Amino acid sequence: MASERTLSIIKPDATRRNLTGRINALFEEKGLRIIAQKRLQLTQAQAEAFYAVHRERPFFAGLVSFMISGPVVAQVLEGEGAVGRNREIMGATDPKKADQGTIRAQFAENIEANSVHGSDSAENAASEIAFFFSGLEVVG
């Protein structure tokens, strides 16, 4: 399997509880490298643009509101099969269904405040990374 890159976002519920280091340790322990990282406060316009694919879904307004409720940590992870590996490390979106030892099983508060976001495909990873980072900021 080839090395690839994926976007990870540590969400406001996790940054509020100072879990960034513990979450990053899990990524690194499981073979992913953090090659870009920044802490930022999303504006409503930025959150709406990032999650535009979900605009017509009933949870869109709540998702945007949650994502602007506090700082997030956007980062680029790199490694063999990074998209799939990250999704395994994160666990199921609903923490009640997440496997033991995953980020969401350990840290998520609920299905919305589930501590992390991760790209769902290599194609989406490329566009999501470009949303947050310039080429100069990603150092592999």
mmCIF file of C-alpha atoms in Angstrom:
data_model
loop_
_atom_site.group_PDB
_atom_site.id
_atom_site.type_symbol
_atom_site.label_atom_id
_atom_site.label_comp_id
_atom_site.label_asym_id
_atom_site.label_seq_id
_atom_site.Cartn_x
_atom_site.Cartn_y
_atom_site.Cartn_z
ATOM 1 C CA MET A 1 0.000 0.000 0.000
ATOM 2 C CA ALA A 2 1.309 3.449 -0.888
ATOM 3 C CA SER A 3 2.022 6.278 1.478
ATOM 4 C CA GLU A 4 -0.711 8.883 1.374
ATOM 5 C CA ARG A 5 -1.945 11.954 3.202
ATOM 6 C CA THR A 6 -5.195 12.708 4.958
ATOM 7 C CA LEU A 7 -6.719 15.604 6.849
ATOM 8 C CA SER A 8 -7.490 15.318 10.531
ATOM 9 C CA ILE A 9 -9.322 17.881 12.627
ATOM 10 C CA ILE A 10 -9.324 17.748 16.389
ATOM 11 C CA LYS A 11 -12.720 19.247 17.169
ATOM 12 C CA PRO A 12 -13.733 21.863 19.770
ATOM 13 C CA ASP A 13 -14.906 19.316 22.356
ATOM 14 C CA ALA A 14 -11.437 17.763 22.411
ATOM 15 C CA THR A 15 -9.445 21.019 22.340
ATOM 16 C CA ARG A 16 -11.614 22.358 25.191
ATOM 17 C CA ARG A 17 -10.599 19.328 27.277
ATOM 18 C CA ASN A 18 -6.884 19.598 26.346
ATOM 19 C CA LEU A 19 -6.842 16.256 24.506
ATOM 20 C CA THR A 20 -4.729 17.333 21.516
ATOM 21 C CA GLY A 21 -1.538 15.678 22.771
ATOM 22 C CA ARG A 22 -3.249 12.435 23.749
ATOM 23 C CA ILE A 23 -5.027 12.205 20.386
ATOM 24 C CA ASN A 24 -1.839 12.982 18.464
ATOM 25 C CA ALA A 25 0.019 10.327 20.457
ATOM 26 C CA LEU A 26 -2.517 7.742 19.228
ATOM 27 C CA PHE A 27 -1.974 8.775 15.598
ATOM 28 C CA GLU A 28 1.783 8.509 16.001
ATOM 29 C CA GLU A 29 1.698 5.235 17.959
ATOM 30 C CA LYS A 30 -0.372 3.708 15.162
ATOM 31 C CA GLY A 31 2.061 4.696 12.407
ATOM 32 C CA LEU A 32 0.869 8.069 11.128
ATOM 33 C CA ARG A 33 3.144 11.111 11.026
ATOM 34 C CA ILE A 34 1.900 14.654 11.592
ATOM 35 C CA ILE A 35 3.429 16.679 8.757
ATOM 36 C CA ALA A 36 1.419 19.911 9.163
ATOM 37 C CA GLN A 37 -0.586 21.311 12.030
ATOM 38 C CA LYS A 38 -2.317 24.527 13.075
ATOM 39 C CA ARG A 39 -4.739 25.605 15.761
ATOM 40 C CA LEU A 40 -7.448 27.978 14.572
ATOM 41 C CA GLN A 41 -10.891 29.319 15.282
ATOM 42 C CA LEU A 42 -13.188 28.704 12.315
ATOM 43 C CA THR A 43 -15.598 31.442 11.286
ATOM 44 C CA GLN A 44 -19.143 30.544 10.374
ATOM 45 C CA ALA A 45 -18.358 31.136 6.685
ATOM 46 C CA GLN A 46 -15.308 28.859 6.848
ATOM 47 C CA ALA A 47 -17.212 26.064 8.601
ATOM 48 C CA GLU A 48 -20.097 26.353 6.135
ATOM 49 C CA ALA A 49 -17.674 26.200 3.208
ATOM 50 C CA PHE A 50 -15.771 23.225 4.616
ATOM 51 C CA TYR A 51 -18.946 21.229 5.318
ATOM 52 C CA ALA A 52 -20.826 22.460 2.211
ATOM 53 C CA VAL A 53 -21.323 18.855 1.049
ATOM 54 C CA HIS A 54 -23.716 18.456 4.009
ATOM 55 C CA ARG A 55 -25.616 21.731 3.432
ATOM 56 C CA GLU A 56 -28.948 19.995 2.708
ATOM 57 C CA ARG A 57 -28.659 17.524 5.599
ATOM 58 C CA PRO A 58 -30.687 18.157 8.771
ATOM 59 C CA PHE A 59 -27.570 18.215 10.964
ATOM 60 C CA PHE A 60 -25.747 20.924 8.948
ATOM 61 C CA ALA A 61 -26.641 23.944 11.110
ATOM 62 C CA GLY A 62 -25.777 22.103 14.311
ATOM 63 C CA LEU A 63 -22.486 20.874 12.860
ATOM 64 C CA VAL A 64 -21.467 24.377 11.794
ATOM 65 C CA SER A 65 -22.484 25.821 15.155
ATOM 66 C CA PHE A 66 -20.462 23.166 16.971
ATOM 67 C CA MET A 67 -17.373 23.588 14.786
ATOM 68 C CA ILE A 68 -17.247 27.341 15.478
ATOM 69 C CA SER A 69 -17.836 26.911 19.227
ATOM 70 C CA GLY A 70 -14.111 26.750 20.016
ATOM 71 C CA PRO A 71 -10.686 26.232 18.504
ATOM 72 C CA VAL A 72 -9.864 23.252 16.317
ATOM 73 C CA VAL A 73 -6.530 21.704 15.362
ATOM 74 C CA ALA A 74 -6.275 21.001 11.642
ATOM 75 C CA GLN A 75 -3.472 18.678 10.636
ATOM 76 C CA VAL A 76 -2.139 16.590 7.805
ATOM 77 C CA LEU A 77 -1.329 12.978 8.606
ATOM 78 C CA GLU A 78 0.926 10.885 6.384
ATOM 79 C CA GLY A 79 1.556 7.158 6.232
ATOM 80 C CA GLU A 80 0.757 3.903 4.501
ATOM 81 C CA GLY A 81 -2.952 3.951 3.657
ATOM 82 C CA ALA A 82 -3.367 7.080 5.809
ATOM 83 C CA VAL A 83 -7.037 7.679 4.943
ATOM 84 C CA GLY A 84 -8.185 4.219 5.999
ATOM 85 C CA ARG A 85 -5.748 3.991 8.892
ATOM 86 C CA ASN A 86 -6.953 7.324 10.288
ATOM 87 C CA ARG A 87 -10.562 6.197 10.036
ATOM 88 C CA GLU A 88 -9.704 3.017 11.974
ATOM 89 C CA ILE A 89 -7.920 5.026 14.669
ATOM 90 C CA MET A 90 -10.853 7.476 14.947
ATOM 91 C CA GLY A 91 -13.542 4.788 15.220
ATOM 92 C CA ALA A 92 -17.206 4.956 14.263
ATOM 93 C CA THR A 93 -18.879 8.380 14.125
ATOM 94 C CA ASP A 94 -21.242 7.309 16.898
ATOM 95 C CA PRO A 95 -18.982 6.717 19.908
ATOM 96 C CA LYS A 96 -21.438 4.108 21.235
ATOM 97 C CA LYS A 97 -20.574 2.020 18.142
ATOM 98 C CA ALA A 98 -16.834 2.779 18.124
ATOM 99 C CA ASP A 99 -14.414 -0.046 18.859
ATOM 100 C CA GLN A 100 -12.645 0.045 22.192
ATOM 101 C CA GLY A 101 -9.322 1.865 22.014
ATOM 102 C CA THR A 102 -10.377 4.215 19.205
ATOM 103 C CA ILE A 103 -10.298 7.980 19.689
ATOM 104 C CA ARG A 104 -14.074 8.296 19.647
ATOM 105 C CA ALA A 105 -14.602 5.424 22.086
ATOM 106 C CA GLN A 106 -12.126 7.015 24.491
ATOM 107 C CA PHE A 107 -12.843 10.721 24.140
ATOM 108 C CA ALA A 108 -16.084 11.540 22.265
ATOM 109 C CA GLU A 109 -18.897 13.113 24.244
ATOM 110 C CA ASN A 110 -21.629 12.153 21.750
ATOM 111 C CA ILE A 111 -22.263 11.627 18.042
ATOM 112 C CA GLU A 112 -21.785 15.346 17.259
ATOM 113 C CA ALA A 113 -19.040 16.160 19.772
ATOM 114 C CA ASN A 114 -17.018 13.154 18.623
ATOM 115 C CA SER A 115 -13.573 14.742 19.029
ATOM 116 C CA VAL A 116 -12.159 14.252 15.511
ATOM 117 C CA HIS A 117 -12.844 14.594 11.797
ATOM 118 C CA GLY A 118 -11.014 12.633 9.124
ATOM 119 C CA SER A 119 -11.166 12.588 5.338
ATOM 120 C CA ASP A 120 -13.212 9.721 3.900
ATOM 121 C CA SER A 121 -11.287 9.253 0.640
ATOM 122 C CA ALA A 122 -7.968 10.183 -0.953
ATOM 123 C CA GLU A 123 -9.772 12.606 -3.267
ATOM 124 C CA ASN A 124 -11.533 14.377 -0.393
ATOM 125 C CA ALA A 125 -8.294 14.374 1.597
ATOM 126 C CA ALA A 126 -6.559 16.346 -1.155
ATOM 127 C CA SER A 127 -9.289 19.011 -1.286
ATOM 128 C CA GLU A 128 -9.662 19.159 2.506
ATOM 129 C CA ILE A 129 -5.900 19.558 2.985
ATOM 130 C CA ALA A 130 -5.887 22.355 0.405
ATOM 131 C CA PHE A 131 -8.740 24.056 2.289
ATOM 132 C CA PHE A 132 -6.561 24.495 5.393
ATOM 133 C CA PHE A 133 -2.942 24.401 4.184
ATOM 134 C CA SER A 134 -0.753 25.887 1.454
ATOM 135 C CA GLY A 135 1.911 23.691 -0.096
ATOM 136 C CA LEU A 136 4.569 25.525 1.924
ATOM 137 C CA GLU A 137 2.946 24.469 5.192
ATOM 138 C CA VAL A 138 2.973 20.723 4.526
ATOM 139 C CA VAL A 139 6.418 19.322 5.239
ATOM 140 C CA GLY A 140 6.820 15.606 4.633
#
